[in-house]
């Protein structure tokens, strides 16, 4: 039931009770007020009759005369209670009347004080008011019907009822207006409070009422402003915290006391291999014993730091308990660090291995020349061997220095529009003598749209030289090496294709690593350092491009290099700066 209805119903009940109460009180008071003068009048009449009742007077005749004179019933009663005269009975019938010793008014009058009583006689339907007074000869009682008094009382009661109903209707109308005036601001304040509870703090109370409701509206208005400010601050803090957590490279996982995942950033999903889902539990975490033990220890209140291995990743896991009984897990990906350590170890081992052979050869032949005196042909052969191994060492050192300078960012390309066809002819000409000696044909197949290329001249020449040199080195006699280029929306794809022995598929992802060789013995015999393709990859990537290899055993190898155009180069440069 709405507030207005409750107020109206309450007003109706109160008004009805008041009307009934007024009618009851007013009617009773009116009866008393009407009865009092009637009693006094009857008492005066009774005293007059008592004064006329002298010794020797015939009581019944006196009662008849005064009854006719007063228009009331006059009864004269002896001291013994016997009726001596009555204006309504004949003298012969008086003997049959009972003694009036049990009448209340007669009993009281016998004691000397006037008395009255209202009652209904057995042979009458109306009430009669009796008043009795003491007289020298006995008791004088006068009776009068109360019809007139009751008629006045009924009329007054009807008037009061009609007036009460009219007043009740007017009161209900006023109550309706009052209830509406009361309920409207309360309903508005209720709606505003419900909006606050639902999270909408933009609602404001519009009323300006006096008294407590106005004070409540003002308080709600101020509370809305404070809640809005605090919610905005909380939302900013939550957004900042979310952005910070999502921007971390470390995985963050928060678990509550019910073992629900309440926080999981994108890095955590990636490191743990979790896809989708909002209602996640610890059962969605990987089934790794070390990870589970660390989580259980943190949930029990013990911090733990442990290194775990998930698939091909090495993760440093830090588990810390939370104050509410949950736990937070931090995952740091150690895979690049471990891979770098492995690369560093392999690099040191490879460099040592690559330099060990020429150093051993140079040392051995130098000792031979120093301690012995070989014949001139042998001495010349020894010197040429020492020189060849020294050149090999020099090439390794130069390639390492180039690679280090490129990787460290010490070298920045200065691209310009170059004639790729002319540079391809130069690269093929520099190795043509070696190729001709082995019957290898070096050709070019460059599209006209790909002839202009946006690249650093020195870097492009080094890329072409390394690729063509590798192709000639691993192509058998009578084979063919082709320098080709194709235009694409991303730039120019430059490739060197040979008809050599090819590379098995399992080696293709690693051929651009330093010192990586498919056939180490054959590569060293061919004079390669194992750094050429790694230098090519770094030079191309410095231009914002990428490399890929296509090969199959016995079907040759094609190395592709993408050199972006000038627009793509500028966009890549802006992205690197930002």
Coordinates of C-alpha atoms in Angstrom, one line a residue:
X1 CA 0.0 0.0 0.0
X2 CA 1.4 3.4 -1.0
X3 CA 2.1 6.1 1.5
X4 CA -0.8 8.3 0.3
X5 CA -3.3 5.5 0.7
X6 CA -2.0 4.7 4.1
X7 CA -2.3 8.3 5.2
X8 CA -5.8 8.6 3.8
X9 CA -6.9 5.3 5.4
X10 CA -5.4 6.5 8.8
X11 CA -7.2 9.8 8.5
X12 CA -10.5 8.0 7.7
X13 CA -10.1 5.8 10.7
X14 CA -9.2 8.6 13.0
X15 CA -12.0 10.8 11.7
X16 CA -14.6 8.0 12.0
X17 CA -13.5 7.3 15.6
X18 CA -13.7 11.0 16.4
X19 CA -17.3 11.3 14.9
X20 CA -18.5 8.2 16.8
X21 CA -16.9 9.5 20.0
X22 CA -18.4 13.0 19.6
X23 CA -21.9 11.5 18.9
X24 CA -21.7 9.3 22.0
X25 CA -20.4 12.1 24.3
X26 CA -22.6 14.8 22.9
X27 CA -25.7 12.6 23.0
X28 CA -25.1 11.6 26.6
X29 CA -24.4 15.1 27.6
X30 CA -27.5 16.4 25.8
X31 CA -29.7 13.8 27.5
X32 CA -28.3 14.8 30.9
X33 CA -28.7 18.5 30.1
X34 CA -32.4 17.9 29.0
X35 CA -33.1 15.7 31.9
X36 CA -31.9 18.1 34.6
X37 CA -34.5 20.9 33.9
X38 CA -37.2 18.3 33.5
X39 CA -36.4 16.8 36.9
X40 CA -36.3 20.2 38.5
X41 CA -39.7 21.1 36.9
X42 CA -41.2 17.9 38.1
X43 CA -39.8 18.4 41.5
X44 CA -41.4 21.9 41.7
X45 CA -44.7 20.5 40.6
X46 CA -44.4 17.7 43.1
X47 CA -43.7 20.2 45.9
X48 CA -46.8 22.2 44.9
X49 CA -48.9 19.0 45.0
X50 CA -47.4 18.1 48.4
X51 CA -48.3 21.6 49.7
X52 CA -51.9 21.0 48.5
X53 CA -52.1 17.6 50.2
X54 CA -53.5 18.6 53.5
X55 CA -55.1 16.4 56.1
X56 CA -58.6 15.6 55.3
X57 CA -58.1 15.9 51.6
X58 CA -59.3 12.9 49.4
X59 CA -56.0 11.6 48.0
X60 CA -57.4 10.1 44.8
X61 CA -59.5 13.2 43.9
X62 CA -56.5 15.4 44.6
X63 CA -54.3 13.2 42.4
X64 CA -56.9 13.4 39.6
X65 CA -57.3 17.1 39.8
X66 CA -53.5 17.9 39.8
X67 CA -52.9 15.3 37.1
X68 CA -55.4 17.1 34.9
X69 CA -54.0 20.4 35.8
X70 CA -50.4 19.6 35.2
X71 CA -50.9 17.2 32.3
X72 CA -48.8 14.6 34.0
X73 CA -49.3 11.4 36.0
X74 CA -49.6 12.3 39.7
X75 CA -49.4 9.5 42.3
X76 CA -49.9 9.9 46.0
X77 CA -48.3 7.2 48.1
X78 CA -48.8 6.5 51.8
X79 CA -46.0 6.1 54.3
X80 CA -46.5 2.3 54.1
X81 CA -46.1 2.4 50.3
X82 CA -49.7 1.9 49.5
X83 CA -51.1 4.0 46.6
X84 CA -53.6 6.4 48.0
X85 CA -54.3 8.2 44.7
X86 CA -53.3 8.0 41.0
X87 CA -54.4 10.2 38.2
X88 CA -54.4 7.3 35.7
X89 CA -56.4 4.8 37.8
X90 CA -59.9 4.9 39.2
X91 CA -60.4 4.7 42.9
X92 CA -61.7 1.2 42.8
X93 CA -58.6 0.0 41.0
X94 CA -56.2 1.4 43.5
X95 CA -56.6 -1.5 45.9
X96 CA -55.3 -3.8 43.2
X97 CA -52.0 -1.9 42.8
X98 CA -48.9 -3.2 44.5
X99 CA -47.2 -1.3 47.2
X100 CA -44.5 1.1 45.8
X101 CA -42.0 0.3 48.5
X102 CA -39.6 -1.1 45.9
X103 CA -39.5 1.9 43.6
X104 CA -36.1 3.7 43.6
X105 CA -37.5 7.2 43.7
X106 CA -40.0 6.3 46.4
X107 CA -37.3 4.6 48.6
X108 CA -35.1 7.7 48.3
X109 CA -38.0 10.1 49.0
X110 CA -38.9 8.1 52.1
X111 CA -35.5 9.1 53.4
X112 CA -36.4 12.8 53.0
X113 CA -34.5 13.7 49.8
X114 CA -36.2 14.3 46.4
X115 CA -35.3 11.5 43.9
X116 CA -35.9 10.7 40.3
X117 CA -35.7 7.6 38.1
X118 CA -36.2 6.9 34.4
X119 CA -37.7 3.5 33.4
X120 CA -40.1 1.7 31.2
X121 CA -43.2 0.4 32.8
X122 CA -44.3 -3.2 32.0
X123 CA -47.5 -2.1 30.3
X124 CA -45.9 0.8 28.4
X125 CA -43.3 1.1 25.5
X126 CA -41.9 4.5 26.3
X127 CA -39.6 5.5 29.0
X128 CA -41.1 7.6 31.9
X129 CA -39.3 10.1 34.2
X130 CA -40.5 9.8 37.8
X131 CA -39.7 12.4 40.5
X132 CA -40.8 11.8 44.1
X133 CA -40.8 14.2 47.1
X134 CA -41.7 13.8 50.7
X135 CA -45.0 15.3 51.9
X136 CA -46.7 15.4 55.3
X137 CA -49.2 12.8 54.3
X138 CA -46.7 10.6 52.4
X139 CA -44.9 10.7 49.1
X140 CA -45.9 12.7 46.0
X141 CA -44.7 11.2 42.7
X142 CA -45.1 12.8 39.4
X143 CA -44.3 11.0 36.1
X144 CA -43.7 12.4 32.6
X145 CA -43.0 10.4 29.4
X146 CA -39.5 11.2 27.9
X147 CA -40.7 11.1 24.3
X148 CA -40.0 14.8 23.7
X149 CA -36.6 14.5 25.3
X150 CA -35.7 11.5 23.2
X151 CA -37.0 13.2 20.1
X152 CA -34.7 16.2 20.8
X153 CA -31.8 13.8 21.5
X154 CA -32.4 11.8 18.3
X155 CA -32.5 15.1 16.3
X156 CA -29.4 16.3 17.9
X157 CA -27.7 13.0 17.2
X158 CA -28.7 13.1 13.5
X159 CA -27.5 16.7 13.2
X160 CA -24.2 15.8 14.9
X161 CA -23.9 12.7 12.6
X162 CA -24.5 14.8 9.4
X163 CA -22.1 17.5 10.6
X164 CA -19.5 14.8 11.5
X165 CA -19.9 13.2 8.0
X166 CA -19.5 16.6 6.3
X167 CA -16.5 17.4 8.5
X168 CA -15.1 13.9 7.7
X169 CA -15.5 14.4 4.0
X170 CA -13.8 17.8 4.2
X171 CA -11.1 16.4 6.5
X172 CA -10.5 13.5 3.9
X173 CA -10.1 16.1 1.1
X174 CA -7.7 18.1 3.2
X175 CA -5.9 14.9 4.2
X176 CA -5.6 13.9 0.6
X177 CA -4.0 17.2 -0.2
X178 CA -1.8 16.9 2.8
X179 CA -0.9 13.3 2.1
X180 CA 0.0 14.2 -1.4
X181 CA 2.1 17.1 -0.3
X182 CA 3.8 14.8 2.3
X183 CA 4.2 11.7 0.0
X184 CA 5.5 13.5 -3.1
X185 CA 8.7 14.7 -1.6
X186 CA 9.2 11.5 0.3
X187 CA 8.6 9.4 -2.9
X188 CA 11.1 11.6 -4.7
X189 CA 13.7 11.2 -1.9
X190 CA 13.0 7.4 -2.0
X191 CA 13.6 7.3 -5.8
X192 CA 16.9 9.3 -5.3
X193 CA 18.0 7.0 -2.5
X194 CA 17.2 3.9 -4.7
X195 CA 19.2 5.4 -7.5
X196 CA 22.1 5.9 -5.1
X197 CA 21.8 2.3 -4.0
X198 CA 21.9 1.2 -7.7
X199 CA 25.0 3.2 -8.3
X200 CA 23.5 6.2 -10.1
X201 CA 24.8 9.2 -8.2
X202 CA 23.8 11.6 -11.0
X203 CA 20.3 11.9 -9.6
X204 CA 19.6 14.9 -7.4
X205 CA 16.5 15.8 -5.4
X206 CA 14.7 18.8 -6.9
X207 CA 12.5 19.9 -4.1
X208 CA 13.0 22.7 -1.7
X209 CA 10.7 22.0 1.3
X210 CA 10.8 23.5 4.8
X211 CA 11.4 21.5 7.9
X212 CA 12.9 18.0 8.2
X213 CA 12.0 17.0 4.7
X214 CA 13.9 20.0 3.3
X215 CA 16.8 19.1 5.6
X216 CA 16.7 15.5 4.3
X217 CA 16.7 16.7 0.7
X218 CA 19.6 19.0 1.3
X219 CA 21.5 16.2 3.0
X220 CA 20.8 13.8 0.1
X221 CA 22.0 16.5 -2.3
X222 CA 25.2 16.9 -0.5
X223 CA 25.6 13.2 -0.1
X224 CA 25.1 12.7 -3.8
X225 CA 27.9 15.1 -4.6
X226 CA 30.3 13.4 -2.1
X227 CA 29.4 10.0 -3.3
X228 CA 29.9 11.1 -6.9
X229 CA 33.3 12.5 -6.1
X230 CA 34.3 9.4 -4.2
X231 CA 33.0 7.0 -6.8
X232 CA 34.9 9.0 -9.5
X233 CA 38.0 8.8 -7.5
X234 CA 37.5 5.1 -6.9
X235 CA 36.9 4.5 -10.6
X236 CA 40.0 6.5 -11.5
X237 CA 42.0 4.5 -9.0
X238 CA 40.6 1.2 -10.2
X239 CA 41.2 2.2 -13.9
X240 CA 44.7 3.2 -13.0
X241 CA 45.3 0.0 -11.1
X242 CA 43.8 -2.1 -13.9
X243 CA 46.0 -0.3 -16.5
X244 CA 49.1 -0.7 -14.4
X245 CA 48.4 -4.4 -13.8
X246 CA 47.6 -5.0 -17.5
X247 CA 50.7 -3.1 -18.6
X248 CA 53.0 -5.3 -16.6
X249 CA 55.0 -7.9 -18.4
X250 CA 54.7 -10.0 -15.3
X251 CA 51.7 -12.2 -14.8
X252 CA 49.5 -11.2 -11.8
X253 CA 47.0 -13.7 -10.3
X254 CA 44.9 -12.9 -7.2
X255 CA 43.1 -15.7 -5.5
X256 CA 40.5 -15.2 -2.7
X257 CA 39.8 -17.4 0.3
X258 CA 37.2 -19.3 -1.8
X259 CA 39.8 -20.2 -4.4
X260 CA 38.3 -17.9 -7.0
X261 CA 40.5 -16.0 -9.4
X262 CA 39.5 -12.4 -8.7
X263 CA 42.3 -10.8 -10.8
X264 CA 44.2 -12.2 -13.8
X265 CA 46.0 -9.8 -16.2
X266 CA 46.7 -10.5 -19.8
X267 CA 50.3 -11.5 -19.2
X268 CA 49.2 -14.0 -16.6
X269 CA 46.7 -15.5 -19.1
X270 CA 49.5 -15.7 -21.7
X271 CA 52.1 -17.2 -19.4
X272 CA 49.6 -19.8 -18.0
X273 CA 47.9 -20.5 -21.3
X274 CA 44.4 -19.6 -19.9
X275 CA 41.8 -18.7 -22.5
X276 CA 38.6 -16.7 -21.9
X277 CA 36.2 -17.2 -19.0
X278 CA 35.2 -14.8 -16.2
X279 CA 34.3 -17.2 -13.3
X280 CA 37.7 -18.9 -13.0
X281 CA 39.0 -20.9 -10.1
X282 CA 42.3 -22.4 -9.1
X283 CA 41.3 -25.6 -11.0
X284 CA 41.8 -23.6 -14.2
X285 CA 45.5 -23.1 -13.4
X286 CA 48.1 -25.5 -14.9
X287 CA 48.5 -28.8 -13.1
X288 CA 52.1 -28.2 -12.1
X289 CA 53.2 -29.5 -8.7
X290 CA 55.5 -26.7 -7.9
X291 CA 52.9 -24.1 -8.8
X292 CA 50.2 -25.8 -6.8
X293 CA 52.5 -26.3 -3.8
X294 CA 53.4 -22.6 -3.8
X295 CA 49.8 -21.6 -4.1
X296 CA 48.7 -23.8 -1.2
X297 CA 51.6 -22.5 1.0
X298 CA 50.5 -18.9 0.3
X299 CA 46.9 -19.7 1.1
X300 CA 48.1 -21.1 4.4
X301 CA 50.1 -17.9 5.1
X302 CA 53.6 -18.9 4.0
X303 CA 55.3 -16.8 1.2
X304 CA 57.1 -18.8 -1.5
X305 CA 59.5 -18.1 -4.4
X306 CA 60.2 -20.9 -6.8
X307 CA 61.2 -21.4 -10.4
X308 CA 58.7 -23.5 -12.4
X309 CA 58.8 -24.8 -16.0
X310 CA 55.5 -24.7 -18.0
X311 CA 55.8 -26.2 -21.4
X312 CA 58.7 -24.3 -23.1
X313 CA 58.7 -21.4 -20.6
X314 CA 60.7 -20.9 -17.5
X315 CA 58.8 -18.8 -14.9
X316 CA 59.9 -17.3 -11.6
X317 CA 56.9 -17.7 -9.3
X318 CA 56.4 -15.5 -6.2
X319 CA 53.4 -16.4 -4.0
X320 CA 52.4 -14.1 -1.1
X321 CA 49.5 -14.5 1.3
X322 CA 46.7 -11.8 1.5
X323 CA 45.2 -10.4 4.7
X324 CA 41.8 -11.7 3.9
X325 CA 43.0 -15.3 3.5
X326 CA 43.6 -15.2 -0.2
X327 CA 46.9 -15.1 -2.1
X328 CA 48.6 -13.3 -5.0
X329 CA 50.9 -14.9 -7.5
X330 CA 53.5 -13.0 -9.5
X331 CA 55.0 -14.7 -12.6
X332 CA 58.1 -13.4 -14.2
X333 CA 59.1 -14.9 -17.6
X334 CA 62.7 -16.1 -17.3
X335 CA 62.6 -17.7 -20.7
X336 CA 64.4 -14.9 -22.5
X337 CA 67.0 -14.7 -19.8
X338 CA 67.6 -18.4 -19.9
X339 CA 67.6 -18.3 -23.7
X340 CA 70.1 -15.4 -23.6
X341 CA 72.3 -17.4 -21.2
X342 CA 72.1 -20.3 -23.5
X343 CA 72.9 -18.1 -26.5
X344 CA 75.8 -16.5 -24.6
X345 CA 77.2 -19.9 -23.7
X346 CA 76.7 -21.2 -27.3
X347 CA 78.3 -18.0 -28.6
X348 CA 81.3 -18.3 -26.4
X349 CA 81.6 -22.0 -27.3
X350 CA 81.1 -21.3 -31.1
X351 CA 83.6 -18.4 -31.2
X352 CA 86.1 -20.4 -29.3
X353 CA 85.5 -23.3 -31.6
X354 CA 85.6 -21.2 -34.7
X355 CA 88.9 -19.5 -33.7
X356 CA 90.5 -22.6 -32.2
X357 CA 91.1 -24.2 -35.6
X358 CA 92.8 -21.3 -37.4
X359 CA 94.7 -20.4 -34.2
X360 CA 95.9 -24.0 -34.0
X361 CA 96.9 -24.1 -37.7
X362 CA 98.7 -20.7 -37.4
X363 CA 100.5 -21.8 -34.2
X364 CA 101.5 -25.1 -35.6
X365 CA 102.9 -23.8 -38.9
X366 CA 104.5 -20.9 -37.2
X367 CA 106.3 -23.2 -34.8
X368 CA 107.4 -25.4 -37.7
X369 CA 108.8 -22.4 -39.6
X370 CA 110.5 -21.2 -36.4
X371 CA 112.1 -24.5 -35.4
X372 CA 112.8 -26.0 -38.7
X373 CA 114.0 -24.9 -42.1
X374 CA 111.7 -26.5 -44.6
X375 CA 112.3 -26.3 -48.3
X376 CA 111.2 -23.3 -50.2
X377 CA 108.0 -24.9 -51.7
X378 CA 106.9 -26.1 -48.2
X379 CA 107.8 -22.8 -46.6
X380 CA 105.6 -21.0 -49.2
X381 CA 102.8 -23.5 -48.6
X382 CA 103.0 -23.0 -44.8
X383 CA 103.0 -19.2 -45.2
X384 CA 99.9 -19.3 -47.5
X385 CA 98.1 -21.6 -45.0
X386 CA 99.0 -19.2 -42.1
X387 CA 97.7 -16.3 -44.3
X388 CA 94.5 -18.1 -45.2
X389 CA 93.7 -18.9 -41.5
X390 CA 94.6 -15.3 -40.5
X391 CA 92.2 -14.0 -43.1
X392 CA 89.5 -16.4 -41.8
X393 CA 90.1 -15.1 -38.3
X394 CA 89.9 -11.5 -39.6
X395 CA 86.6 -12.3 -41.3
X396 CA 85.2 -13.8 -38.1
X397 CA 86.3 -10.8 -36.1
X398 CA 85.0 -8.3 -38.7
X399 CA 81.6 -10.1 -38.9
X400 CA 81.4 -10.2 -35.1
X401 CA 82.2 -6.4 -34.9
X402 CA 79.5 -5.7 -37.6
X403 CA 77.0 -7.8 -35.8
X404 CA 77.7 -6.3 -32.4
X405 CA 77.5 -2.7 -33.9
X406 CA 74.1 -3.5 -35.5
X407 CA 72.6 -5.3 -32.5
X408 CA 73.7 -2.5 -30.1
X409 CA 72.1 0.2 -32.1
X410 CA 75.4 1.8 -33.0
X411 CA 74.6 1.6 -36.6
X412 CA 71.5 3.4 -38.1
X413 CA 70.6 2.9 -41.7
X414 CA 70.5 6.0 -44.0
X415 CA 68.1 4.8 -46.7
X416 CA 67.8 6.3 -50.2
X417 CA 66.2 5.3 -53.5
X418 CA 68.7 2.8 -55.1
X419 CA 68.8 1.0 -58.4
X420 CA 68.5 -2.6 -57.3
X421 CA 69.2 -4.0 -60.7
X422 CA 72.6 -2.3 -60.9
X423 CA 73.5 -3.4 -57.4
X424 CA 72.5 -7.0 -58.1
X425 CA 74.8 -7.0 -61.2
X426 CA 77.7 -5.7 -59.1
X427 CA 77.1 -8.4 -56.4
X428 CA 77.0 -11.1 -59.1
X429 CA 80.2 -9.7 -60.8
X430 CA 82.2 -9.7 -57.6
X431 CA 81.7 -13.5 -57.3
X432 CA 81.5 -14.3 -60.9
X433 CA 85.1 -15.6 -61.0
X434 CA 84.5 -18.1 -58.3
X435 CA 81.1 -19.1 -59.8
X436 CA 82.7 -19.5 -63.3
X437 CA 85.4 -21.7 -61.9
X438 CA 82.7 -24.1 -60.6
X439 CA 80.4 -23.7 -63.6
X440 CA 77.7 -21.9 -61.6
X441 CA 75.5 -19.5 -63.5
X442 CA 74.6 -16.2 -61.7
X443 CA 71.5 -14.5 -63.1
X444 CA 69.1 -11.7 -62.2
X445 CA 65.3 -11.5 -62.5
X446 CA 64.2 -8.1 -61.1
X447 CA 60.8 -6.7 -61.9
X448 CA 60.7 -3.1 -63.2
X449 CA 58.4 -2.1 -60.3
X450 CA 60.9 -3.5 -57.8
X451 CA 64.0 -1.9 -59.4
X452 CA 63.9 1.2 -57.2
X453 CA 64.4 0.1 -53.6
X454 CA 64.5 2.3 -50.4
X455 CA 67.6 1.0 -48.5
X456 CA 71.0 1.9 -47.1
X457 CA 73.5 1.4 -49.9
X458 CA 76.2 -0.2 -47.8
X459 CA 73.7 -2.4 -46.0
X460 CA 72.1 -3.5 -49.3
X461 CA 75.5 -4.3 -50.8
X462 CA 76.4 -6.4 -47.7
X463 CA 73.1 -8.2 -47.8
X464 CA 73.5 -9.0 -51.5
X465 CA 77.2 -10.1 -51.0
X466 CA 76.4 -12.4 -48.1
X467 CA 73.4 -14.0 -49.8
X468 CA 75.1 -14.5 -53.1
X469 CA 78.3 -15.8 -51.4
X470 CA 76.2 -18.3 -49.4
X471 CA 74.4 -19.4 -52.5
X472 CA 77.6 -19.9 -54.5
X473 CA 79.2 -21.7 -51.6
X474 CA 76.5 -24.3 -51.2
X475 CA 75.6 -24.8 -54.9
X476 CA 77.2 -27.6 -56.7
X477 CA 79.0 -27.5 -60.0
X478 CA 76.8 -26.6 -62.9
X479 CA 74.2 -25.1 -60.7
X480 CA 72.5 -21.7 -60.9
X481 CA 72.1 -18.7 -58.5
X482 CA 69.4 -16.2 -59.2
X483 CA 68.9 -12.7 -57.7
X484 CA 65.3 -11.8 -58.0
X485 CA 63.0 -9.0 -56.7
X486 CA 59.3 -8.4 -56.6
X487 CA 57.2 -5.4 -55.6
X488 CA 54.5 -5.7 -53.0
X489 CA 52.2 -3.3 -51.0
X490 CA 54.7 -3.6 -48.1
X491 CA 57.8 -2.7 -50.2
X492 CA 60.2 -4.8 -52.2
X493 CA 60.9 -8.4 -51.6
X494 CA 64.6 -9.2 -52.5
X495 CA 65.6 -12.9 -52.8
X496 CA 68.6 -15.0 -53.8
X497 CA 67.7 -18.5 -55.0
X498 CA 70.1 -21.4 -55.6
X499 CA 69.9 -24.9 -56.8
X500 CA 72.1 -26.3 -54.0
X501 CA 71.7 -29.1 -51.6
X502 CA 68.8 -27.4 -49.7
X503 CA 68.0 -27.3 -46.0
X504 CA 65.9 -29.8 -44.0
X505 CA 62.7 -28.2 -42.6
X506 CA 63.7 -28.7 -39.0
X507 CA 66.7 -26.4 -39.5
X508 CA 64.9 -23.5 -41.2
X509 CA 63.8 -21.7 -38.1
X510 CA 67.4 -21.4 -36.8
X511 CA 69.5 -20.7 -39.9
X512 CA 69.5 -16.9 -39.0
X513 CA 71.1 -17.6 -35.6
X514 CA 74.8 -16.8 -35.1
X515 CA 77.2 -19.7 -35.9
X516 CA 74.3 -22.0 -36.7
X517 CA 75.2 -24.5 -39.4
X518 CA 73.2 -27.3 -40.9
X519 CA 76.4 -29.2 -41.7
X520 CA 79.2 -27.7 -39.6
X521 CA 82.0 -29.7 -41.3
X522 CA 80.9 -28.8 -44.8
X523 CA 80.4 -25.1 -43.9
X524 CA 83.9 -24.7 -42.5
X525 CA 85.4 -26.5 -45.5
X526 CA 83.5 -24.0 -47.7
X527 CA 85.0 -21.1 -45.7
X528 CA 81.9 -19.8 -44.1
X529 CA 81.9 -18.1 -40.7
X530 CA 78.3 -18.9 -39.7
X531 CA 77.5 -15.2 -39.2
X532 CA 76.4 -14.2 -42.8
X533 CA 72.7 -14.9 -42.5
X534 CA 72.6 -13.5 -38.9
X535 CA 74.1 -10.2 -40.3
X536 CA 71.5 -10.2 -43.1
X537 CA 68.6 -10.6 -40.7
X538 CA 69.8 -7.7 -38.5
X539 CA 70.4 -5.4 -41.5
X540 CA 67.0 -6.1 -42.9
X541 CA 65.2 -5.7 -39.6
X542 CA 67.1 -2.4 -39.1
X543 CA 65.2 -1.2 -42.2
X544 CA 61.9 -2.3 -40.6
X545 CA 61.7 -5.4 -42.8
X546 CA 61.8 -9.1 -42.2
X547 CA 63.4 -12.2 -43.6
X548 CA 62.3 -15.8 -44.3
X549 CA 63.7 -18.9 -45.9
X550 CA 62.3 -21.5 -48.3
X551 CA 64.1 -24.7 -48.8
X552 CA 63.8 -28.4 -49.2
X553 CA 66.6 -31.1 -49.4
X554 CA 67.8 -31.5 -53.0
X555 CA 65.7 -28.6 -54.3
X556 CA 67.8 -25.6 -53.4
X557 CA 67.2 -22.6 -51.0
X558 CA 65.6 -19.2 -51.4
X559 CA 66.3 -16.4 -48.9
X560 CA 63.7 -13.6 -49.0
X561 CA 64.3 -10.1 -47.5
X562 CA 61.6 -7.4 -47.3
X563 CA 62.8 -3.8 -47.7
X564 CA 59.8 -1.5 -46.9
X565 CA 59.1 1.6 -49.0
X566 CA 59.7 5.1 -47.9
X567 CA 56.2 5.6 -46.4
X568 CA 56.4 2.4 -44.4
X569 CA 59.9 3.3 -43.3
X570 CA 58.7 6.7 -42.0
X571 CA 55.8 5.0 -40.1
X572 CA 58.1 2.4 -38.6
X573 CA 60.5 5.2 -37.6
X574 CA 57.7 7.1 -35.8
X575 CA 56.6 4.0 -34.0
X576 CA 60.1 3.3 -32.8
X577 CA 60.5 6.9 -31.5
X578 CA 57.1 6.8 -29.7

